[in-house]
Amino acid sequence: QVQLLESGGGLVQPGGSLKLSCVASGTIFGGNAMAWYRQVPGQQYEWVASISNAGSTTYADSVKGRFTISRDNAKNMLYLQMNSLKPADTAVYYCNEAKSSPRFIAAWGRGTSVTVSS
């Protein structure tokens, strides 16, 4: 079973930046599109960004132009560079396989918490 470990979250002021990282055990990266998701406690999981095995990216409208997703398949690493952060970005962020809906994710890691506040 694949294990996922997110890191890099923290407290940042509006307009600031953070870079999140995710390392996965096993072979989840090979041949799989990967994604970042986020969740406010009590709310549904929200898809944020995806990246194909070849590096093609797509973003939710809410983060487009501000966030950049990237991957390093040799290291089983996934990254999310977040710039121009807004309070609405406050959430717990998770990496996982890209699916058509978060409803189809079978298991989640612990996530990393991002708080955007002055």
PDB file of C-alpha atoms in Angstrom:
ATOM      1  CA  GLN A   1       0.000   0.000   0.000  1.00  0.00           C
ATOM      2  CA  VAL A   2       1.231   3.455  -0.936  1.00  0.00           C
ATOM      3  CA  GLN A   3       1.977   5.878   1.876  1.00  0.00           C
ATOM      4  CA  LEU A   4       1.919   9.656   1.428  1.00  0.00           C
ATOM      5  CA  LEU A   5       3.630  12.259   3.592  1.00  0.00           C
ATOM      6  CA  GLU A   6       2.969  15.963   3.094  1.00  0.00           C
ATOM      7  CA  SER A   7       5.087  18.753   4.556  1.00  0.00           C
ATOM      8  CA  GLY A   8       5.824  22.454   4.243  1.00  0.00           C
ATOM      9  CA  GLY A   9       2.669  23.997   5.622  1.00  0.00           C
ATOM     10  CA  GLY A  10       2.551  26.750   8.185  1.00  0.00           C
ATOM     11  CA  LEU A  11       1.268  30.195   9.046  1.00  0.00           C
ATOM     12  CA  VAL A  12       1.755  32.912   6.447  1.00  0.00           C
ATOM     13  CA  GLN A  13       0.420  36.429   5.937  1.00  0.00           C
ATOM     14  CA  PRO A  14      -1.847  37.295   3.004  1.00  0.00           C
ATOM     15  CA  GLY A  15       0.251  37.812  -0.099  1.00  0.00           C
ATOM     16  CA  GLY A  16       2.940  35.475   1.160  1.00  0.00           C
ATOM     17  CA  SER A  17       4.287  32.226  -0.250  1.00  0.00           C
ATOM     18  CA  LEU A  18       4.776  28.623   0.803  1.00  0.00           C
ATOM     19  CA  LYS A  19       6.100  25.530  -0.926  1.00  0.00           C
ATOM     20  CA  LEU A  20       4.537  22.198  -0.051  1.00  0.00           C
ATOM     21  CA  SER A  21       6.196  18.833  -0.602  1.00  0.00           C
ATOM     22  CA  CYS A  22       4.895  15.286  -0.744  1.00  0.00           C
ATOM     23  CA  VAL A  23       6.838  12.045  -0.750  1.00  0.00           C
ATOM     24  CA  ALA A  24       5.194   8.756  -1.653  1.00  0.00           C
ATOM     25  CA  SER A  25       6.338   5.237  -0.935  1.00  0.00           C
ATOM     26  CA  GLY A  26       5.969   2.539  -3.540  1.00  0.00           C
ATOM     27  CA  THR A  27       5.427   3.155  -7.224  1.00  0.00           C
ATOM     28  CA  ILE A  28       2.437   5.471  -7.185  1.00  0.00           C
ATOM     29  CA  PHE A  29       4.165   8.114  -9.308  1.00  0.00           C
ATOM     30  CA  GLY A  30       5.018   5.959 -12.297  1.00  0.00           C
ATOM     31  CA  GLY A  31       2.320   6.267 -14.950  1.00  0.00           C
ATOM     32  CA  ASN A  32      -0.022   8.148 -12.632  1.00  0.00           C
ATOM     33  CA  ALA A  33      -1.278  11.680 -12.779  1.00  0.00           C
ATOM     34  CA  MET A  34      -0.870  13.276  -9.362  1.00  0.00           C
ATOM     35  CA  ALA A  35      -2.785  16.034  -7.651  1.00  0.00           C
ATOM     36  CA  TRP A  36      -3.028  18.335  -4.676  1.00  0.00           C
ATOM     37  CA  TYR A  37      -6.291  18.591  -2.791  1.00  0.00           C
ATOM     38  CA  ARG A  38      -7.329  20.662   0.205  1.00  0.00           C
ATOM     39  CA  GLN A  39      -9.943  20.482   2.901  1.00  0.00           C
ATOM     40  CA  VAL A  40     -11.336  22.870   5.449  1.00  0.00           C
ATOM     41  CA  PRO A  41     -12.459  20.823   8.456  1.00  0.00           C
ATOM     42  CA  GLY A  42     -16.128  19.994   8.083  1.00  0.00           C
ATOM     43  CA  GLN A  43     -16.088  20.699   4.342  1.00  0.00           C
ATOM     44  CA  GLN A  44     -15.667  18.562   1.251  1.00  0.00           C
ATOM     45  CA  TYR A  45     -12.266  17.821  -0.208  1.00  0.00           C
ATOM     46  CA  GLU A  46     -11.444  20.271  -2.992  1.00  0.00           C
ATOM     47  CA  TRP A  47      -9.223  19.564  -5.971  1.00  0.00           C
ATOM     48  CA  VAL A  48      -6.476  22.174  -6.381  1.00  0.00           C
ATOM     49  CA  ALA A  49      -4.080  21.107  -9.152  1.00  0.00           C
ATOM     50  CA  SER A  50      -3.000  18.083 -11.205  1.00  0.00           C
ATOM     51  CA  ILE A  51       0.098  17.046 -13.103  1.00  0.00           C
ATOM     52  CA  SER A  52       0.429  14.202 -15.594  1.00  0.00           C
ATOM     53  CA  ASN A  53       3.307  11.753 -15.668  1.00  0.00           C
ATOM     54  CA  ALA A  54       4.802  13.787 -18.498  1.00  0.00           C
ATOM     55  CA  GLY A  55       4.393  17.082 -16.655  1.00  0.00           C
ATOM     56  CA  SER A  56       1.231  18.566 -18.139  1.00  0.00           C
ATOM     57  CA  THR A  57      -0.554  20.661 -15.507  1.00  0.00           C
ATOM     58  CA  THR A  58      -4.029  21.914 -14.787  1.00  0.00           C
ATOM     59  CA  TYR A  59      -5.377  24.092 -11.987  1.00  0.00           C
ATOM     60  CA  ALA A  60      -8.578  24.979 -10.240  1.00  0.00           C
ATOM     61  CA  ASP A  61      -9.811  28.433 -11.179  1.00  0.00           C
ATOM     62  CA  SER A  62      -9.404  29.552  -7.580  1.00  0.00           C
ATOM     63  CA  VAL A  63      -5.615  29.071  -7.669  1.00  0.00           C
ATOM     64  CA  LYS A  64      -4.739  29.517 -11.332  1.00  0.00           C
ATOM     65  CA  GLY A  65      -1.922  31.993 -11.813  1.00  0.00           C
ATOM     66  CA  ARG A  66      -0.867  31.742  -8.173  1.00  0.00           C
ATOM     67  CA  PHE A  67       0.025  28.065  -7.603  1.00  0.00           C
ATOM     68  CA  THR A  68       2.447  25.820  -9.491  1.00  0.00           C
ATOM     69  CA  ILE A  69       2.449  22.030  -9.259  1.00  0.00           C
ATOM     70  CA  SER A  70       5.555  20.013 -10.141  1.00  0.00           C
ATOM     71  CA  ARG A  71       6.919  16.497  -9.689  1.00  0.00           C
ATOM     72  CA  ASP A  72      10.151  14.533  -9.520  1.00  0.00           C
ATOM     73  CA  ASN A  73       9.370  10.946 -10.451  1.00  0.00           C
ATOM     74  CA  ALA A  74      12.860   9.677  -9.625  1.00  0.00           C
ATOM     75  CA  LYS A  75      12.366  10.821  -6.031  1.00  0.00           C
ATOM     76  CA  ASN A  76       8.638  10.064  -5.801  1.00  0.00           C
ATOM     77  CA  MET A  77       8.164  13.723  -4.890  1.00  0.00           C
ATOM     78  CA  LEU A  78       5.325  16.122  -5.613  1.00  0.00           C
ATOM     79  CA  TYR A  79       5.456  19.872  -4.970  1.00  0.00           C
ATOM     80  CA  LEU A  80       3.087  22.804  -4.780  1.00  0.00           C
ATOM     81  CA  GLN A  81       4.491  26.314  -4.915  1.00  0.00           C
ATOM     82  CA  MET A  82       1.879  28.706  -3.553  1.00  0.00           C
ATOM     83  CA  ASN A  83       2.226  32.441  -4.135  1.00  0.00           C
ATOM     84  CA  SER A  84      -0.012  35.428  -3.425  1.00  0.00           C
ATOM     85  CA  LEU A  85      -1.769  33.465  -0.723  1.00  0.00           C
ATOM     86  CA  LYS A  86      -5.228  34.503   0.400  1.00  0.00           C
ATOM     87  CA  PRO A  87      -7.176  33.723   3.580  1.00  0.00           C
ATOM     88  CA  ALA A  88      -9.452  31.546   1.427  1.00  0.00           C
ATOM     89  CA  ASP A  89      -6.460  29.265   0.809  1.00  0.00           C
ATOM     90  CA  THR A  90      -6.455  28.270   4.472  1.00  0.00           C
ATOM     91  CA  ALA A  91      -6.936  24.496   4.613  1.00  0.00           C
ATOM     92  CA  VAL A  92      -5.214  21.185   5.137  1.00  0.00           C
ATOM     93  CA  TYR A  93      -3.442  20.231   1.911  1.00  0.00           C
ATOM     94  CA  TYR A  94      -3.084  16.647   0.676  1.00  0.00           C
ATOM     95  CA  CYS A  95      -1.308  14.969  -2.212  1.00  0.00           C
ATOM     96  CA  ASN A  96      -2.735  11.928  -3.952  1.00  0.00           C
ATOM     97  CA  GLU A  97      -3.441  10.356  -7.312  1.00  0.00           C
ATOM     98  CA  ALA A  98      -5.445  12.544  -9.651  1.00  0.00           C
ATOM     99  CA  LYS A  99      -9.041  11.391  -9.938  1.00  0.00           C
ATOM    100  CA  SER A 100     -12.113  12.889 -11.570  1.00  0.00           C
ATOM    101  CA  SER A 101     -13.449  13.618  -8.090  1.00  0.00           C
ATOM    102  CA  PRO A 102     -12.010  13.482  -4.556  1.00  0.00           C
ATOM    103  CA  ARG A 103     -14.904  11.100  -3.861  1.00  0.00           C
ATOM    104  CA  PHE A 104     -12.872   8.387  -5.589  1.00  0.00           C
ATOM    105  CA  ILE A 105      -9.783   8.716  -3.379  1.00  0.00           C
ATOM    106  CA  ALA A 106      -9.552   5.572  -1.276  1.00  0.00           C
ATOM    107  CA  ALA A 107      -7.055   6.748   1.338  1.00  0.00           C
ATOM    108  CA  TRP A 108      -5.519  10.033   2.448  1.00  0.00           C
ATOM    109  CA  GLY A 109      -2.317  10.926   4.213  1.00  0.00           C
ATOM    110  CA  ARG A 110      -2.130  13.234   7.216  1.00  0.00           C
ATOM    111  CA  GLY A 111      -1.910  16.375   5.106  1.00  0.00           C
ATOM    112  CA  THR A 112      -0.114  19.602   5.967  1.00  0.00           C
ATOM    113  CA  SER A 113      -1.912  22.608   7.403  1.00  0.00           C
ATOM    114  CA  VAL A 114      -1.745  26.018   5.725  1.00  0.00           C
ATOM    115  CA  THR A 115      -3.085  29.072   7.519  1.00  0.00           C
ATOM    116  CA  VAL A 116      -3.180  32.443   5.766  1.00  0.00           C
ATOM    117  CA  SER A 117      -3.880  35.208   8.247  1.00  0.00           C
ATOM    118  CA  SER A 118      -2.634  38.616   9.305  1.00  0.00           C
TER     119      SER A 118
END
